[in-house]
Structures are given as C-alpha cells and as structure tokens.
Amino acid sequence: MAISCIEHLVATASGIILGKEYEWRLALSCLIARGHLLIEDVPGTGKTTLAHTLACLLGLQFQRIQFTSDLLPADILGVSVFERESATFQFKPGPVFSQLILADEINRATPKTQSALLEAMEERQVTSDGQTLLLPEPFFVIATQNPSYQIGTFPLPESQLDRFLLRIRLGYPDRAAERELLQGEDRHTLLESIEPVMNPAELLALQATARSEIISERLVDYVQALLAATRQSPEFATGLSPRAGLGLLAAARAWALIEGRDHVLPEDVQRVFPYLAGHRLRLASDGRMPGPDDLSRLLKSVAVI
C-alpha cells in the first residue's frame, strides 16, 4: 500500500516538474527521514513549484516565507501582542507554525534572521517569552537558495547548513522535457487540479515505517568507514560529524523504503551520500564545497565491507 502511494506520488509530481524523477525521490526521502531540504539553483528552475507540489500531494498545511534583507525573526516565529481587554500579552504565531514551510531565497536574509529557524528545525519547537511552543507534526522546511555569486545574498553559516539533511539542485531540464514544458499546460493550473495522494497521518506512519528499516552491523561498519574517510582525508578541511552519520542512516532508510525494501543496502547509502555530504564538507585547498567528482572519488576510495 505504502509503495503504491509513493510511486503514485512520484509519478504525479514528475508530471509537474518534468524530467526530475530522481530529484523528486531525493526530496521525498528527505521528508520521510524527517529531515529538511535545501535546494540551490538559479531562479526559474522549479524550486518553489517543487515545494508547492509536495504540500498539495501530501495534504500538508503550507506557508511560504519570502526571505528579504529586511525580514525580522518575529516575521517568521511570531510576536507577543498586548491585549487591552485582558491586560496580558498574547502570542500571535508566525508562519513557521505550519507543516511545510517554504523558506524562499533564504540566503537573501541576514544571518540573524536565518538563525531564527535553527531551534524550529532542530527541536521542532519555538521559544517565546520563556514559553516553549511545539510545532505541528509532520514539520518540514524546504529552503531555496540562490547561487552565492548573485547580488544581495548572505552565505548560510555552517550551523544552519547542518540542519538541512539533504541539498539538491534541480538544474535545467533536458531538451525533451523543456519542449513539453513550453508546449504544455501552465504549472500553476496543474497544481490547482491535483488531489492529495496521502494525508499527514499516513505520512507520519510512513516515517515510522522508515525508522524500522533493518540495518545490519556490516552496513554500520560501512557508514563508519565513510565518516572516517572524510575525517582522515587531507582533501577535506573537516570531516562529517556523528549527527551527519545519523542523518546518512536515516536518509538511506527512507531511500530503501521508496525502493520497496525493508532493509538497507550499501547502494542506498551511496545514493544519498553526495547530497548529504556536499554541503557539510569543505575542501582543504580553498574552502569550497566539494563537487560531484570529489564526492565520487571519496565513495570509490571506501570499500564496501
């Protein structure tokens, strides 16, 4: 039942953003693993549409936050307002109190505003005036990011980047997909016509199923060998943290579930590894994030145990 729903979801989503089934599977893996997703690409490649489509297909409460240089943390989290009638302060929740948040162009806001999401993403709660307020379940942040060379962007700090389980790029469509897009129906019109494939309760059940995926001792050995390779290699300035290792297992579990298996294989780890490690590692030579070739070379250097 779960697998048929997943396949239906991916097929429907792939009809909205054409030629990107692999990226859709990565995005869905991130959600099933209870992580957050960062999409980095040039404007106009479908980043915002991807978030809208996921929200529609999963029946999630959706809020879009447009990040700008003058955006304040209170614009995201909410603010306490004095009520004359009761002579008390009442908290007015901000847009973060939704199940799926689109943090659009997150790197156009200042680091102070970016950091407002840290507690929400890690603890799934917001603290205001000494009160802890829980966020709804499921809770998922999709952030879009413009390339750092574009005017008016602020780099995301490492602590913020680490909160995103996976980072993907959509890229330009191939020629056939682009032609179908140019000749086809408007994407926003298509979004209005699609029906939810799952509801939030079914998604929570799917997340619980993924956590029960079987992981062997040898697979844990392989993951530890990958983590050790990033820490010992002179190619990288720093290695992956234990939190990254936990995220790698969670994402691999979700990928295995999408593939229709109840156990995780090394191939599942290899599938998600570049998208988990790429934004967490820095090259020792110049401090840049490693490219696909660097990560491919790292994977090939670690034998499957």
JSON list of N, CA and C in Angstrom, two decimals, residues 197-236:
[
{"chain": "A", "resi": 197, "resn": "VAL", "atom": "N", "xyz": [-2.40, 12.65, -2.45]},
{"chain": "A", "resi": 197, "resn": "VAL", "atom": "CA", "xyz": [-2.19, 11.20, -2.55]},
{"chain": "A", "resi": 197, "resn": "VAL", "atom": "C", "xyz": [-2.13, 10.59, -1.15]},
{"chain": "A", "resi": 198, "resn": "MET", "atom": "N", "xyz": [-1.64, 11.36, -0.18]},
{"chain": "A", "resi": 198, "resn": "MET", "atom": "CA", "xyz": [-1.59, 10.93, 1.22]},
{"chain": "A", "resi": 198, "resn": "MET", "atom": "C", "xyz": [-2.13, 12.04, 2.08]},
{"chain": "A", "resi": 199, "resn": "ASN", "atom": "N", "xyz": [-2.38, 11.72, 3.35]},
{"chain": "A", "resi": 199, "resn": "ASN", "atom": "CA", "xyz": [-2.71, 12.75, 4.33]},
{"chain": "A", "resi": 199, "resn": "ASN", "atom": "C", "xyz": [-1.61, 12.77, 5.39]},
{"chain": "A", "resi": 200, "resn": "PRO", "atom": "N", "xyz": [-1.57, 13.78, 6.26]},
{"chain": "A", "resi": 200, "resn": "PRO", "atom": "CA", "xyz": [-0.49, 13.87, 7.24]},
{"chain": "A", "resi": 200, "resn": "PRO", "atom": "C", "xyz": [-0.35, 12.63, 8.13]},
{"chain": "A", "resi": 201, "resn": "ALA", "atom": "N", "xyz": [-1.46, 12.01, 8.50]},
{"chain": "A", "resi": 201, "resn": "ALA", "atom": "CA", "xyz": [-1.39, 10.81, 9.35]},
{"chain": "A", "resi": 201, "resn": "ALA", "atom": "C", "xyz": [-0.69, 9.67, 8.62]},
{"chain": "A", "resi": 202, "resn": "GLU", "atom": "N", "xyz": [-0.98, 9.51, 7.34]},
{"chain": "A", "resi": 202, "resn": "GLU", "atom": "CA", "xyz": [-0.32, 8.46, 6.55]},
{"chain": "A", "resi": 202, "resn": "GLU", "atom": "C", "xyz": [1.17, 8.76, 6.37]},
{"chain": "A", "resi": 203, "resn": "LEU", "atom": "N", "xyz": [1.50, 10.02, 6.25]},
{"chain": "A", "resi": 203, "resn": "LEU", "atom": "CA", "xyz": [2.91, 10.39, 6.14]},
{"chain": "A", "resi": 203, "resn": "LEU", "atom": "C", "xyz": [3.65, 10.08, 7.42]},
{"chain": "A", "resi": 204, "resn": "LEU", "atom": "N", "xyz": [3.04, 10.37, 8.57]},
{"chain": "A", "resi": 204, "resn": "LEU", "atom": "CA", "xyz": [3.67, 10.04, 9.86]},
{"chain": "A", "resi": 204, "resn": "LEU", "atom": "C", "xyz": [3.88, 8.53, 9.99]},
{"chain": "A", "resi": 205, "resn": "ALA", "atom": "N", "xyz": [2.91, 7.75, 9.52]},
{"chain": "A", "resi": 205, "resn": "ALA", "atom": "CA", "xyz": [3.04, 6.30, 9.55]},
{"chain": "A", "resi": 205, "resn": "ALA", "atom": "C", "xyz": [4.19, 5.84, 8.65]},
{"chain": "A", "resi": 206, "resn": "LEU", "atom": "N", "xyz": [4.35, 6.50, 7.51]},
{"chain": "A", "resi": 206, "resn": "LEU", "atom": "CA", "xyz": [5.44, 6.19, 6.59]},
{"chain": "A", "resi": 206, "resn": "LEU", "atom": "C", "xyz": [6.79, 6.50, 7.22]},
{"chain": "A", "resi": 207, "resn": "GLN", "atom": "N", "xyz": [6.87, 7.61, 7.94]},
{"chain": "A", "resi": 207, "resn": "GLN", "atom": "CA", "xyz": [8.11, 7.97, 8.62]},
{"chain": "A", "resi": 207, "resn": "GLN", "atom": "C", "xyz": [8.45, 6.93, 9.70]},
{"chain": "A", "resi": 208, "resn": "ALA", "atom": "N", "xyz": [7.44, 6.45, 10.40]},
{"chain": "A", "resi": 208, "resn": "ALA", "atom": "CA", "xyz": [7.66, 5.42, 11.42]},
{"chain": "A", "resi": 208, "resn": "ALA", "atom": "C", "xyz": [8.13, 4.11, 10.78]},
{"chain": "A", "resi": 209, "resn": "THR", "atom": "N", "xyz": [7.56, 3.77, 9.63]},
{"chain": "A", "resi": 209, "resn": "THR", "atom": "CA", "xyz": [7.98, 2.57, 8.92]},
{"chain": "A", "resi": 209, "resn": "THR", "atom": "C", "xyz": [9.44, 2.66, 8.51]},
{"chain": "A", "resi": 210, "resn": "ALA", "atom": "N", "xyz": [9.85, 3.83, 8.03]},
{"chain": "A", "resi": 210, "resn": "ALA", "atom": "CA", "xyz": [11.24, 4.00, 7.60]},
{"chain": "A", "resi": 210, "resn": "ALA", "atom": "C", "xyz": [12.20, 3.81, 8.76]},
{"chain": "A", "resi": 211, "resn": "ARG", "atom": "N", "xyz": [11.81, 4.26, 9.95]},
{"chain": "A", "resi": 211, "resn": "ARG", "atom": "CA", "xyz": [12.71, 4.12, 11.11]},
{"chain": "A", "resi": 211, "resn": "ARG", "atom": "C", "xyz": [12.90, 2.66, 11.51]},
{"chain": "A", "resi": 212, "resn": "SER", "atom": "N", "xyz": [11.99, 1.78, 11.06]},
{"chain": "A", "resi": 212, "resn": "SER", "atom": "CA", "xyz": [12.10, 0.37, 11.41]},
{"chain": "A", "resi": 212, "resn": "SER", "atom": "C", "xyz": [12.83, -0.45, 10.35]},
{"chain": "A", "resi": 213, "resn": "GLU", "atom": "N", "xyz": [13.31, 0.22, 9.28]},
{"chain": "A", "resi": 213, "resn": "GLU", "atom": "CA", "xyz": [14.07, -0.49, 8.25]},
{"chain": "A", "resi": 213, "resn": "GLU", "atom": "C", "xyz": [15.29, -1.17, 8.87]},
{"chain": "A", "resi": 214, "resn": "ILE", "atom": "N", "xyz": [15.57, -2.39, 8.44]},
{"chain": "A", "resi": 214, "resn": "ILE", "atom": "CA", "xyz": [16.66, -3.19, 9.03]},
{"chain": "A", "resi": 214, "resn": "ILE", "atom": "C", "xyz": [18.02, -2.69, 8.54]},
{"chain": "A", "resi": 215, "resn": "ILE", "atom": "N", "xyz": [18.92, -2.46, 9.50]},
{"chain": "A", "resi": 215, "resn": "ILE", "atom": "CA", "xyz": [20.29, -2.06, 9.19]},
{"chain": "A", "resi": 215, "resn": "ILE", "atom": "C", "xyz": [21.23, -3.07, 9.84]},
{"chain": "A", "resi": 216, "resn": "SER", "atom": "N", "xyz": [22.05, -3.71, 9.03]},
{"chain": "A", "resi": 216, "resn": "SER", "atom": "CA", "xyz": [22.96, -4.74, 9.53]},
{"chain": "A", "resi": 216, "resn": "SER", "atom": "C", "xyz": [24.20, -4.11, 10.16]},
{"chain": "A", "resi": 217, "resn": "GLU", "atom": "N", "xyz": [24.91, -4.92, 10.94]},
{"chain": "A", "resi": 217, "resn": "GLU", "atom": "CA", "xyz": [26.16, -4.48, 11.57]},
{"chain": "A", "resi": 217, "resn": "GLU", "atom": "C", "xyz": [27.18, -4.10, 10.49]},
{"chain": "A", "resi": 218, "resn": "ARG", "atom": "N", "xyz": [27.21, -4.86, 9.40]},
{"chain": "A", "resi": 218, "resn": "ARG", "atom": "CA", "xyz": [28.19, -4.58, 8.34]},
{"chain": "A", "resi": 218, "resn": "ARG", "atom": "C", "xyz": [27.89, -3.26, 7.65]},
{"chain": "A", "resi": 219, "resn": "LEU", "atom": "N", "xyz": [26.60, -2.91, 7.55]},
{"chain": "A", "resi": 219, "resn": "LEU", "atom": "CA", "xyz": [26.27, -1.64, 6.94]},
{"chain": "A", "resi": 219, "resn": "LEU", "atom": "C", "xyz": [26.71, -0.48, 7.85]},
{"chain": "A", "resi": 220, "resn": "VAL", "atom": "N", "xyz": [26.54, -0.66, 9.16]},
{"chain": "A", "resi": 220, "resn": "VAL", "atom": "CA", "xyz": [27.02, 0.36, 10.10]},
{"chain": "A", "resi": 220, "resn": "VAL", "atom": "C", "xyz": [28.54, 0.49, 9.99]},
{"chain": "A", "resi": 221, "resn": "ASP", "atom": "N", "xyz": [29.24, -0.63, 9.81]},
{"chain": "A", "resi": 221, "resn": "ASP", "atom": "CA", "xyz": [30.69, -0.59, 9.60]},
{"chain": "A", "resi": 221, "resn": "ASP", "atom": "C", "xyz": [31.03, 0.25, 8.37]},
{"chain": "A", "resi": 222, "resn": "TYR", "atom": "N", "xyz": [30.25, 0.07, 7.30]},
{"chain": "A", "resi": 222, "resn": "TYR", "atom": "CA", "xyz": [30.50, 0.80, 6.06]},
{"chain": "A", "resi": 222, "resn": "TYR", "atom": "C", "xyz": [30.27, 2.30, 6.26]},
{"chain": "A", "resi": 223, "resn": "VAL", "atom": "N", "xyz": [29.20, 2.65, 6.95]},
{"chain": "A", "resi": 223, "resn": "VAL", "atom": "CA", "xyz": [28.92, 4.06, 7.22]},
{"chain": "A", "resi": 223, "resn": "VAL", "atom": "C", "xyz": [30.03, 4.68, 8.06]},
{"chain": "A", "resi": 224, "resn": "GLN", "atom": "N", "xyz": [30.50, 3.94, 9.07]},
{"chain": "A", "resi": 224, "resn": "GLN", "atom": "CA", "xyz": [31.59, 4.45, 9.89]},
{"chain": "A", "resi": 224, "resn": "GLN", "atom": "C", "xyz": [32.88, 4.62, 9.08]},
{"chain": "A", "resi": 225, "resn": "ALA", "atom": "N", "xyz": [33.10, 3.72, 8.14]},
{"chain": "A", "resi": 225, "resn": "ALA", "atom": "CA", "xyz": [34.29, 3.84, 7.28]},
{"chain": "A", "resi": 225, "resn": "ALA", "atom": "C", "xyz": [34.19, 5.09, 6.41]},
{"chain": "A", "resi": 226, "resn": "LEU", "atom": "N", "xyz": [32.99, 5.40, 5.92]},
{"chain": "A", "resi": 226, "resn": "LEU", "atom": "CA", "xyz": [32.80, 6.62, 5.13]},
{"chain": "A", "resi": 226, "resn": "LEU", "atom": "C", "xyz": [33.06, 7.86, 5.98]},
{"chain": "A", "resi": 227, "resn": "LEU", "atom": "N", "xyz": [32.52, 7.86, 7.20]},
{"chain": "A", "resi": 227, "resn": "LEU", "atom": "CA", "xyz": [32.73, 9.01, 8.09]},
{"chain": "A", "resi": 227, "resn": "LEU", "atom": "C", "xyz": [34.21, 9.19, 8.40]},
{"chain": "A", "resi": 228, "resn": "ALA", "atom": "N", "xyz": [34.89, 8.07, 8.67]},
{"chain": "A", "resi": 228, "resn": "ALA", "atom": "CA", "xyz": [36.33, 8.13, 8.98]},
{"chain": "A", "resi": 228, "resn": "ALA", "atom": "C", "xyz": [37.12, 8.64, 7.78]},
{"chain": "A", "resi": 229, "resn": "ALA", "atom": "N", "xyz": [36.72, 8.25, 6.58]},
{"chain": "A", "resi": 229, "resn": "ALA", "atom": "CA", "xyz": [37.43, 8.69, 5.38]},
{"chain": "A", "resi": 229, "resn": "ALA", "atom": "C", "xyz": [37.36, 10.20, 5.22]},
{"chain": "A", "resi": 230, "resn": "THR", "atom": "N", "xyz": [36.21, 10.80, 5.54]},
{"chain": "A", "resi": 230, "resn": "THR", "atom": "CA", "xyz": [36.10, 12.27, 5.42]},
{"chain": "A", "resi": 230, "resn": "THR", "atom": "C", "xyz": [36.97, 12.97, 6.46]},
{"chain": "A", "resi": 231, "resn": "ARG", "atom": "N", "xyz": [37.16, 12.31, 7.61]},
{"chain": "A", "resi": 231, "resn": "ARG", "atom": "CA", "xyz": [37.94, 12.95, 8.69]},
{"chain": "A", "resi": 231, "resn": "ARG", "atom": "C", "xyz": [39.45, 12.78, 8.50]},
{"chain": "A", "resi": 232, "resn": "GLN", "atom": "N", "xyz": [39.84, 11.70, 7.83]},
{"chain": "A", "resi": 232, "resn": "GLN", "atom": "CA", "xyz": [41.27, 11.40, 7.69]},
{"chain": "A", "resi": 232, "resn": "GLN", "atom": "C", "xyz": [41.85, 11.89, 6.37]},
{"chain": "A", "resi": 233, "resn": "SER", "atom": "N", "xyz": [40.99, 12.17, 5.40]},
{"chain": "A", "resi": 233, "resn": "SER", "atom": "CA", "xyz": [41.48, 12.57, 4.09]},
{"chain": "A", "resi": 233, "resn": "SER", "atom": "C", "xyz": [42.08, 13.98, 4.15]},
{"chain": "A", "resi": 234, "resn": "PRO", "atom": "N", "xyz": [43.27, 14.17, 3.60]},
{"chain": "A", "resi": 234, "resn": "PRO", "atom": "CA", "xyz": [43.86, 15.52, 3.54]},
{"chain": "A", "resi": 234, "resn": "PRO", "atom": "C", "xyz": [43.12, 16.43, 2.57]},
{"chain": "A", "resi": 235, "resn": "GLU", "atom": "N", "xyz": [42.21, 15.86, 1.79]},
{"chain": "A", "resi": 235, "resn": "GLU", "atom": "CA", "xyz": [41.47, 16.65, 0.80]},
{"chain": "A", "resi": 235, "resn": "GLU", "atom": "C", "xyz": [40.44, 17.57, 1.44]},
{"chain": "A", "resi": 236, "resn": "PHE", "atom": "N", "xyz": [39.96, 17.19, 2.66]},
{"chain": "A", "resi": 236, "resn": "PHE", "atom": "CA", "xyz": [38.90, 17.96, 3.31]},
{"chain": "A", "resi": 236, "resn": "PHE", "atom": "C", "xyz": [39.41, 18.65, 4.57]}
]
